[in-house]
Tab-separated table of N, CA and C in Angstrom:
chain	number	residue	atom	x	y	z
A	42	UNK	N	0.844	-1.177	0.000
A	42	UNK	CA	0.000	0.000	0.000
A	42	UNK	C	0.891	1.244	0.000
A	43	UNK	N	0.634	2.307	-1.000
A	43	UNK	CA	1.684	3.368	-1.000
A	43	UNK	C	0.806	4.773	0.280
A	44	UNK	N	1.465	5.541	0.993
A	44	UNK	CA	1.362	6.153	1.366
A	44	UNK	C	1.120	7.698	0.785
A	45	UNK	N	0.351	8.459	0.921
A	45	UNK	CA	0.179	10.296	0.224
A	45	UNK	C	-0.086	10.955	1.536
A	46	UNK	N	0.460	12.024	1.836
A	46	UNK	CA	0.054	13.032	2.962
A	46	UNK	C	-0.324	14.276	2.072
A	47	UNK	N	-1.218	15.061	2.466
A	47	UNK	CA	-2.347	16.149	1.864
A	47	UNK	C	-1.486	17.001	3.098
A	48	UNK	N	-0.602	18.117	2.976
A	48	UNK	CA	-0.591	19.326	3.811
A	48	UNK	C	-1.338	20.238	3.305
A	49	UNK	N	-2.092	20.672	4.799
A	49	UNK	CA	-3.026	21.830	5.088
A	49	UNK	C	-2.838	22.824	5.599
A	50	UNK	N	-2.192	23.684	4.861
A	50	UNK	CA	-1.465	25.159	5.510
A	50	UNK	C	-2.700	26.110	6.422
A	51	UNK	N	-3.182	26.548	7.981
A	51	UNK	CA	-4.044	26.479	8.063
A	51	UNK	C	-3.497	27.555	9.470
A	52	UNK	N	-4.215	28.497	9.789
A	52	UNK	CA	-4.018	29.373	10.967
A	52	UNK	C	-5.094	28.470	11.996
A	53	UNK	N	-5.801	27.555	12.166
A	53	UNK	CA	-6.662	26.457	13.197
A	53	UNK	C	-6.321	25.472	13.443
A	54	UNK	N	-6.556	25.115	14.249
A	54	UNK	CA	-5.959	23.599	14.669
A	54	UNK	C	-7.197	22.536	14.281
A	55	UNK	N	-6.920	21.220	14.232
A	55	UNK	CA	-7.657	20.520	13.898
A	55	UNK	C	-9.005	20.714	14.957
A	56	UNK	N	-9.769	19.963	14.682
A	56	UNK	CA	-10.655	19.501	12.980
A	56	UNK	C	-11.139	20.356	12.294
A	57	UNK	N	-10.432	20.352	10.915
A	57	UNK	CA	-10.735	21.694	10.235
A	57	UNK	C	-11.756	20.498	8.754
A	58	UNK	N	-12.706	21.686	8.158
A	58	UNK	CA	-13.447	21.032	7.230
A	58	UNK	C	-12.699	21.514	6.239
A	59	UNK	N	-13.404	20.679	4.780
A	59	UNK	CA	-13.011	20.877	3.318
A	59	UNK	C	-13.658	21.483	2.719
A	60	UNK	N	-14.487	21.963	3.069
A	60	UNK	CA	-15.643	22.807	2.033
A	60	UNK	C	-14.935	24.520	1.250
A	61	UNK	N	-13.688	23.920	1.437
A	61	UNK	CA	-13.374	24.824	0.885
A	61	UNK	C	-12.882	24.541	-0.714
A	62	UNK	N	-13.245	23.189	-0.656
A	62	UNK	CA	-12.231	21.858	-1.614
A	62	UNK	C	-13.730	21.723	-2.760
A	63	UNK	N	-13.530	21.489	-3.599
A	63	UNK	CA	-14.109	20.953	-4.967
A	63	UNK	C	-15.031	19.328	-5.111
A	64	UNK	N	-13.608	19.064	-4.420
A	64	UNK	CA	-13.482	17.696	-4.000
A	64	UNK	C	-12.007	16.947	-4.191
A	65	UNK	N	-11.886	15.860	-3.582
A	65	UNK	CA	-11.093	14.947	-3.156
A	65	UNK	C	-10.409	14.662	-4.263
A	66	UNK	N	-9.397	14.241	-4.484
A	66	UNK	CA	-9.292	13.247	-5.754
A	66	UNK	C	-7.276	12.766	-5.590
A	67	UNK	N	-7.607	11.002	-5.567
A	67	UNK	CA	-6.593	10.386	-5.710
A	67	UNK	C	-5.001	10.990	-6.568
A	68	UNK	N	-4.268	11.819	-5.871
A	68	UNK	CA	-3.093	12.010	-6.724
A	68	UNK	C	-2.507	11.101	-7.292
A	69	UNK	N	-2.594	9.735	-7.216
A	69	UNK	CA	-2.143	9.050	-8.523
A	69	UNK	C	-2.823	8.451	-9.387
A	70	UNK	N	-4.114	7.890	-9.096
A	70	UNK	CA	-5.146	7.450	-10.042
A	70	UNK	C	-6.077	9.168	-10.795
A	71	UNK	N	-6.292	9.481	-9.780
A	71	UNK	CA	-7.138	11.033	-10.570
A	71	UNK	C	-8.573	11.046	-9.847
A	72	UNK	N	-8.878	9.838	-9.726
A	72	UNK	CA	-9.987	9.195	-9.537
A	72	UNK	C	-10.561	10.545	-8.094
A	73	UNK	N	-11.894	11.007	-8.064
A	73	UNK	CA	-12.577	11.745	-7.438
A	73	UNK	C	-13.254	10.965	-5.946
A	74	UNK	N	-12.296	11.130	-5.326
A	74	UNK	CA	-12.452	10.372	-3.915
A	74	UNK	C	-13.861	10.146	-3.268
A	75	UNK	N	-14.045	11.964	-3.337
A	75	UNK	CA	-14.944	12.550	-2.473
A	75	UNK	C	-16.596	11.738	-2.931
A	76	UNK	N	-16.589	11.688	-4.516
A	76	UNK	CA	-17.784	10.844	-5.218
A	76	UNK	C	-17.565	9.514	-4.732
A	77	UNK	N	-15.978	8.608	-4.931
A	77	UNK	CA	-16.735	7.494	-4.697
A	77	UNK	C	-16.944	7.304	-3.529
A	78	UNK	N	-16.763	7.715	-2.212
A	78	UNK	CA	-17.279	7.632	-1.132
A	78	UNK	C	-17.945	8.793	-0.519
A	79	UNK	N	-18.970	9.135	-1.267
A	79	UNK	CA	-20.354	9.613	-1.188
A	79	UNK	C	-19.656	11.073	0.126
A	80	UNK	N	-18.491	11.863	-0.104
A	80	UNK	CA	-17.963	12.106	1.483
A	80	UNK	C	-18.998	13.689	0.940
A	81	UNK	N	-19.394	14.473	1.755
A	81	UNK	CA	-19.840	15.944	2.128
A	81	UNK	C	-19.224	16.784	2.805
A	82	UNK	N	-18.819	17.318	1.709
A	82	UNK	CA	-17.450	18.163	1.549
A	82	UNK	C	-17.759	19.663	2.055
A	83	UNK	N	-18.904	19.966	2.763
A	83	UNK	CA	-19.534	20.982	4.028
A	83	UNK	C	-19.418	20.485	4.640
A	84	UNK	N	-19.590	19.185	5.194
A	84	UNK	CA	-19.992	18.342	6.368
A	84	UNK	C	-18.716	17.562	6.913
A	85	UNK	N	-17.809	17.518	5.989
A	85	UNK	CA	-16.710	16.536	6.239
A	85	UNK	C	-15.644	17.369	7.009
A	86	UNK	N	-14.832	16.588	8.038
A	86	UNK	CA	-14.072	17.590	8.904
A	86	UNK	C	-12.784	16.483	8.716
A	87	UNK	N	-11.236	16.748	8.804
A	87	UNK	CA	-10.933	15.961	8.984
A	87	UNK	C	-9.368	16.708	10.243
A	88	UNK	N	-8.650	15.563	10.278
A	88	UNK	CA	-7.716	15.911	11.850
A	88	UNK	C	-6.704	15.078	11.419
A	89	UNK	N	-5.781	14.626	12.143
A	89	UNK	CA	-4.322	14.152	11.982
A	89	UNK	C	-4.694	12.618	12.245
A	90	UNK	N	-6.039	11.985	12.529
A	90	UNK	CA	-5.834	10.766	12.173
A	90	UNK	C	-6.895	9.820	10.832
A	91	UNK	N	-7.097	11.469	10.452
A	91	UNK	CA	-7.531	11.161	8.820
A	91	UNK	C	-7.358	10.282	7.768
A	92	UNK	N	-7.675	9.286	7.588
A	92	UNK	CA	-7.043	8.911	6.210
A	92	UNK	C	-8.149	8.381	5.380
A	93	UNK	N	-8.100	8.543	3.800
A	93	UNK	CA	-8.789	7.509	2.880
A	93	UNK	C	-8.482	6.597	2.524
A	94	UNK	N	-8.761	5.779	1.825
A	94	UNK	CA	-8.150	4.566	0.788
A	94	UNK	C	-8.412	4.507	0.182
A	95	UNK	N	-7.985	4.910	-1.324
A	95	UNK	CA	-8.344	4.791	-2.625
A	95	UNK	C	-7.791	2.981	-3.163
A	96	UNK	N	-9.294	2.622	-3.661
A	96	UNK	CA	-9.176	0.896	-3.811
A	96	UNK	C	-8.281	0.886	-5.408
A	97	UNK	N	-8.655	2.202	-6.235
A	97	UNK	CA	-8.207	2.144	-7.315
A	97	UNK	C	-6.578	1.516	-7.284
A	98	UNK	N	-6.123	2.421	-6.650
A	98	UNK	CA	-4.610	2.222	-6.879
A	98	UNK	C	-3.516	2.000	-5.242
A	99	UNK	N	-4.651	1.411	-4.440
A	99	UNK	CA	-4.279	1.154	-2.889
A	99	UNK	C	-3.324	1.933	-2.255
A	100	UNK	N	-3.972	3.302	-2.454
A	100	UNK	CA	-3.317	4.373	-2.222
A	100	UNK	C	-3.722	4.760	-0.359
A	101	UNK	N	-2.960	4.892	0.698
A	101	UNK	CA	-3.231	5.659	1.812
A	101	UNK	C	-2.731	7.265	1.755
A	102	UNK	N	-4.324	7.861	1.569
A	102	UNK	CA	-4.435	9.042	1.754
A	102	UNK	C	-4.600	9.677	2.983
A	103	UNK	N	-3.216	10.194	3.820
A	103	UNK	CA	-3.542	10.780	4.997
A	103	UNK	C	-3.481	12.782	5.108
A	104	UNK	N	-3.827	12.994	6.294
A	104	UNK	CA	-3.837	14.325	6.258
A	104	UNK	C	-3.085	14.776	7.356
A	105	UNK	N	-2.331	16.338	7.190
A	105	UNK	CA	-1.536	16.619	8.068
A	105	UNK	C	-1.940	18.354	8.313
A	106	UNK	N	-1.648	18.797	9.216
A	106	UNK	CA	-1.969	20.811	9.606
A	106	UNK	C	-0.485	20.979	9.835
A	107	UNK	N	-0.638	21.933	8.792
A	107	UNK	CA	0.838	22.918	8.886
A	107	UNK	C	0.247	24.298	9.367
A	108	UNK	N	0.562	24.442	10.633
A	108	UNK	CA	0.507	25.675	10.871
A	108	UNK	C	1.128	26.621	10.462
A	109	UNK	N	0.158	28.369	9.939
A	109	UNK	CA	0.950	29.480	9.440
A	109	UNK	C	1.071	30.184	10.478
């Protein structure tokens, strides 16, 4: 399983939402995350023990806060 970390340059500390995002999408397949797992991208919050799994290409998508 390959590993991806998403930095989130961000003046808040976790749990911060995505609705600021389009949507999701696998950096190595392309594939639109957020569709295939139905996620609500107002509603969705995520924190430092975040992760997806894209089945396409058994990708671990985790997330990290870089504070500015």
């Amino acid at each position: 399983m390959l590993n991806y970390t998403i930095e989130i340059p961000s003046v808040n500390s976790f749990p911060i939402k995505l609705n600021m995002c389009d949507s999701i999408d696998c950096p190595i397949c392309e594939i639109s995350l957020s569709d295939d797992y139905n996620i609500d991208l107002n509603a969705f919050e995520v924190d430092e023990n975040t992760t997806i799994h894209c089945k396409d290409c058994d990708l671990k998508l985790n997330f990290k806060l870089v504070q500015v």
